[in-house]
Coordinates of C-alpha atoms and ligand atoms in Angstrom, one line a residue:
M1 CA 98.1 107.1 78.6
A2 CA 99.8 104.1 77.1
V3 CA 97.1 101.4 77.5
C4 CA 93.4 102.0 77.9
G5 CA 91.7 101.0 81.2
R6 CA 95.0 100.7 83.1
D7 CA 94.7 101.0 86.8
R8 CA 95.7 103.8 89.0
L9 CA 98.8 101.9 90.2
K10 CA 100.3 101.9 86.7
N11 CA 99.4 105.5 86.2
R12 CA 101.3 106.4 89.3
I13 CA 104.3 104.5 88.2
E14 CA 104.1 106.1 84.8
R15 CA 104.0 109.6 86.3
Y16 CA 107.1 109.0 88.4
W17 CA 109.1 107.8 85.3
N18 CA 107.8 110.6 83.2
W19 CA 109.3 113.0 85.7
R20 CA 112.5 110.9 86.1
S21 CA 113.0 110.7 82.3
A22 CA 114.5 114.2 82.3
S23 CA 117.5 113.2 84.5
Y24 CA 117.7 109.4 84.1
E25 CA 119.9 109.3 81.0
L26 CA 122.5 111.5 82.6
D27 CA 122.9 109.0 85.4
L28 CA 123.3 106.1 82.9
A29 CA 126.0 107.9 81.0
K30 CA 128.0 108.9 84.0
S31 CA 130.7 106.2 83.6
I32 CA 132.0 105.4 80.2
E33 CA 133.6 102.2 81.5
T34 CA 130.3 101.0 82.9
V35 CA 128.5 101.7 79.6
K36 CA 131.2 99.7 77.7
N37 CA 130.9 96.8 80.2
W38 CA 127.2 96.7 79.8
E39 CA 127.4 96.7 76.1
S40 CA 130.0 93.9 75.8
T41 CA 128.1 91.8 78.4
I42 CA 124.8 92.0 76.6
K43 CA 126.5 91.4 73.2
G44 CA 128.3 88.4 74.6
L45 CA 125.0 86.9 75.9
V46 CA 123.4 87.1 72.4
S47 CA 126.5 86.2 70.3
H48 CA 125.1 82.7 69.6
V49 CA 121.9 84.1 68.1
R50 CA 122.7 84.3 64.4
G51 CA 120.6 84.6 61.3
K52 CA 118.8 87.1 59.1
G53 CA 116.0 89.5 60.3
L54 CA 116.6 88.7 64.0
R55 CA 114.2 90.6 66.3
A56 CA 114.9 91.8 69.9
L57 CA 112.7 93.4 72.5
D58 CA 113.9 95.6 75.3
V59 CA 111.1 95.7 78.0
G60 CA 111.0 98.8 80.3
T61 CA 113.6 100.3 77.9
G62 CA 113.8 103.7 79.6
P63 CA 116.0 105.9 77.5
G64 CA 116.9 102.8 75.4
Q65 CA 120.4 102.0 76.3
L66 CA 120.1 98.2 76.0
A67 CA 118.0 98.6 72.8
F68 CA 120.9 100.5 71.2
Y69 CA 123.4 97.8 72.0
L70 CA 121.2 95.2 70.3
A71 CA 120.6 97.5 67.3
R72 CA 124.4 97.9 66.9
E73 CA 124.6 94.1 66.8
G74 CA 122.3 94.0 63.8
F75 CA 119.0 93.1 65.5
E76 CA 115.7 94.7 64.5
V77 CA 114.9 96.2 67.9
T78 CA 111.7 97.3 69.6
G79 CA 111.8 99.1 72.9
I80 CA 108.7 99.3 75.0
D81 CA 108.1 101.4 78.1
I82 CA 105.1 102.5 80.2
S83 CA 106.4 106.1 80.3
P84 CA 105.8 108.4 77.2
G85 CA 108.5 110.7 78.7
M86 CA 111.1 107.8 78.5
I87 CA 110.0 106.8 75.0
Q88 CA 110.4 110.4 73.8
R89 CA 113.9 110.5 75.2
A90 CA 114.8 107.2 73.7
G91 CA 113.5 108.3 70.3
L92 CA 115.6 111.5 70.4
K93 CA 118.7 109.5 71.4
A94 CA 118.1 107.0 68.5
R95 CA 118.1 109.9 66.0
E96 CA 121.2 111.3 67.6
L97 CA 123.0 107.9 67.3
G98 CA 121.5 107.3 63.8
L99 CA 120.0 104.0 64.9
G100 CA 116.6 102.7 63.8
V101 CA 114.9 101.4 66.9
D102 CA 111.1 101.2 67.1
F103 CA 110.2 102.8 70.5
K104 CA 106.6 102.4 71.8
T105 CA 104.6 103.0 74.9
G106 CA 103.1 99.8 76.4
D107 CA 102.9 97.6 79.4
A108 CA 105.5 94.9 80.2
E109 CA 102.8 92.7 81.7
K110 CA 100.6 92.8 78.6
L111 CA 102.6 93.0 75.5
P112 CA 101.0 93.9 72.2
Y113 CA 102.8 91.2 70.2
E114 CA 102.0 87.8 68.8
D115 CA 103.4 84.6 70.4
N116 CA 106.9 83.6 69.1
T117 CA 107.8 87.1 67.7
F118 CA 111.3 87.8 69.1
D119 CA 114.7 86.1 69.1
V120 CA 115.9 88.0 72.2
V121 CA 114.1 89.7 75.1
V122 CA 116.1 91.9 77.5
T123 CA 115.1 93.8 80.5
R124 CA 117.0 95.8 83.1
N125 CA 115.8 97.1 86.4
L126 CA 112.1 96.7 85.7
V127 CA 111.1 93.6 87.6
W128 CA 111.2 95.3 91.1
T129 CA 108.5 97.8 90.0
L130 CA 106.0 95.3 88.5
P131 CA 102.7 94.5 90.3
N132 CA 102.7 91.0 88.8
P133 CA 106.2 89.9 88.0
E134 CA 105.1 86.3 87.5
V135 CA 102.6 87.4 84.8
A136 CA 105.3 89.6 83.2
V137 CA 108.0 86.9 82.9
K138 CA 105.4 84.5 81.4
E139 CA 104.4 87.2 79.0
W140 CA 108.1 87.7 78.0
R141 CA 108.4 83.9 77.4
R142 CA 105.2 84.0 75.3
V143 CA 106.6 86.5 72.8
L144 CA 109.9 84.8 72.5
K145 CA 110.5 82.3 69.6
P146 CA 111.2 78.7 70.7
G147 CA 114.9 78.6 71.6
G148 CA 114.9 82.4 72.0
R149 CA 117.0 84.0 74.7
I150 CA 115.9 86.1 77.7
I151 CA 118.2 88.3 79.7
I152 CA 117.0 89.8 83.0
S153 CA 119.1 92.2 85.1
D154 CA 118.0 93.7 88.4
G155 CA 119.2 94.0 92.0
Y156 CA 118.4 94.1 95.6
W157 CA 118.1 97.9 95.9
R158 CA 116.9 98.2 99.5
N159 CA 114.3 100.7 98.4
T160 CA 113.0 102.8 101.2
T161 CA 110.1 101.4 103.3
W162 CA 108.5 103.1 106.2
S163 CA 110.8 101.1 108.5
R164 CA 113.8 102.5 106.8
I165 CA 112.5 106.1 106.5
H166 CA 115.5 107.4 108.4
H167 CA 117.8 106.1 105.6
L168 CA 115.8 108.3 103.2
L169 CA 116.5 111.4 105.3
L170 CA 120.2 110.7 105.3
K171 CA 120.2 109.9 101.5
T172 CA 118.3 113.0 100.8
I173 CA 120.6 115.3 102.8
K174 CA 123.8 113.7 101.3
G175 CA 122.3 113.8 97.7
F176 CA 121.2 117.4 98.1
L177 CA 124.5 118.6 99.5
K178 CA 126.4 116.8 96.7
T179 CA 124.2 117.5 93.6
R180 CA 121.2 119.5 94.8
S181 CA 119.1 116.4 93.8
L182 CA 115.8 115.6 95.4
I183 CA 115.4 112.3 93.5
P184 CA 115.2 110.0 96.7
C185 CA 112.3 112.1 98.1
R186 CA 110.4 112.3 94.9
F187 CA 110.9 108.6 94.4
F188 CA 109.5 107.8 97.9
S189 CA 106.6 110.2 97.6
H190 CA 105.5 108.3 94.4
Y191 CA 106.2 104.8 95.5
A192 CA 105.2 105.0 99.3
S193 CA 101.6 104.1 98.5
L194 CA 102.6 101.3 96.2
I195 CA 104.9 99.4 98.5
H196 CA 102.3 96.7 99.4
T197 CA 101.2 96.2 95.9
L198 CA 104.7 95.6 94.4
P199 CA 105.9 92.2 95.6
L200 CA 109.6 92.9 94.8
Y201 CA 109.6 96.6 95.7
E202 CA 112.5 96.4 98.1
G203 CA 114.6 94.7 95.4
V204 CA 115.1 91.5 93.4
T205 CA 117.6 88.8 94.3
L206 CA 119.1 86.4 91.8
K207 CA 117.1 83.7 93.5
D208 CA 113.9 85.6 93.0
A209 CA 114.7 86.0 89.3
G210 CA 115.7 82.4 88.8
R211 CA 112.5 81.2 90.5
L212 CA 110.4 83.5 88.2
M213 CA 112.1 82.3 85.1
K214 CA 111.8 78.6 86.0
K215 CA 108.2 79.0 86.9
A216 CA 107.6 80.7 83.5
G217 CA 109.2 77.6 81.9
F218 CA 112.6 78.9 80.8
Q219 CA 115.3 76.4 80.4
Q220 CA 119.1 76.5 81.0
V221 CA 118.7 79.4 83.4
L222 CA 122.2 80.7 84.3
S223 CA 123.7 83.8 85.8
C224 CA 126.7 86.0 84.7
D225 CA 129.8 86.3 86.8
I226 CA 129.4 90.0 87.5
R227 CA 133.0 90.4 88.8
K228 CA 134.3 89.1 85.5
H229 CA 132.2 91.5 83.4
F230 CA 132.3 94.7 85.4
G231 CA 135.6 96.1 86.7
V232 CA 133.6 98.7 88.6
N233 CA 130.2 98.1 90.2
P234 CA 127.8 100.2 88.0
Y235 CA 125.7 101.0 91.1
G236 CA 128.2 101.4 93.8
E237 CA 131.1 103.8 94.5
S238 CA 133.5 101.1 95.6
R239 CA 134.2 98.0 93.6
Y240 CA 131.8 95.3 94.8
S241 CA 130.0 97.2 97.4
P242 CA 126.2 96.7 97.8
P243 CA 123.7 97.0 96.4
P244 CA 124.2 93.6 94.7
F245 CA 122.8 93.2 91.2
F246 CA 122.7 90.3 88.8
I247 CA 122.3 89.3 85.2
V248 CA 120.5 86.1 84.6
Y249 CA 119.7 84.5 81.2
G250 CA 117.9 81.5 79.9
N251 CA 116.2 80.0 76.8
K252 CA 112.6 79.3 75.8
Ligands
SAM1 C1 114.8 101.8 86.5 S1 114.1 102.2 84.9 C2 115.1 101.2 83.9 C3 115.2 101.7 82.5 C4 116.1 100.9 81.5 N1 115.7 99.5 81.4 C5 117.6 100.9 82.0 O1 118.0 100.0 82.6 O2 118.2 101.9 81.7 C6 112.6 101.4 84.9 C7 111.8 101.6 83.6 O3 110.7 100.7 83.6 C8 109.6 101.4 83.1 N2 108.3 100.7 83.6 C9 107.8 100.6 84.8 N3 106.7 99.8 84.8 C10 106.5 99.4 83.6 C11 105.6 98.6 82.9 N4 104.6 98.0 83.6 N5 105.7 98.3 81.6 C12 106.7 98.9 80.9 N6 107.6 99.7 81.4 C13 107.6 99.9 82.7 C14 109.7 102.8 83.6 O4 109.0 103.7 82.9 C15 111.2 103.0 83.5 O5 111.6 103.5 82.3

């Protein structure tokens, strides 16, 4: 377990992502074009951060993709994730790529770092699965240095709820016929009991993220023009089909 005394909710989330860690990286690597678009977008958003010994934190790092982009930009990077399975994968990948990233298990809502530690904090597709997103975003601001940059990406995923259970059946049948994957079923069996305790479980809108960032005290909160940065929607089969996702950034 990553953090002592953590509640059952977080243990449940951790278990799902431990299981998912075996297949998640393959999904991320599916489109080379998408990987390149992410990398150039993230690099562009931190290009103004210059100096020696700069530190970056990737929160909910998963297999470490964003952490690696920042390491290649010369940052001293830490990646933190609740799932030891994900952290293990990220560590293996770092060795394969020859990149020195410090990967650690830990909770995004209670970071084991001093105030004003990092120059950059990034996070992708984590906010929707947090029980206390407000607490988390404040925590990310706390560990950023004054003037430091935050980058948050997420989307309105339309995650299955009981009222949309029929969509899950369709998704499962389609997925199974195409790739023999049972991921949607497994996802719902883990998350069904958490729906009412995760305020943004169905997905996060740009408005939600902007509100959380402003409430935490971030300044100059702006969003990226997704169409300019991504020729192909990383999450959809057709160009700009839903689900819509966003990248929003701001400064401490
Ligand atoms: C959808 S994945 C995104 C992974 C990675 N950020 C990416 O975009 O490739 C969500 C990740 O958040 C992690 N996670 C969930 N709750 C967390 C928490 N409270 N603290 C830290 N990590 C968490 C999961 O283990 C999982 O790796």
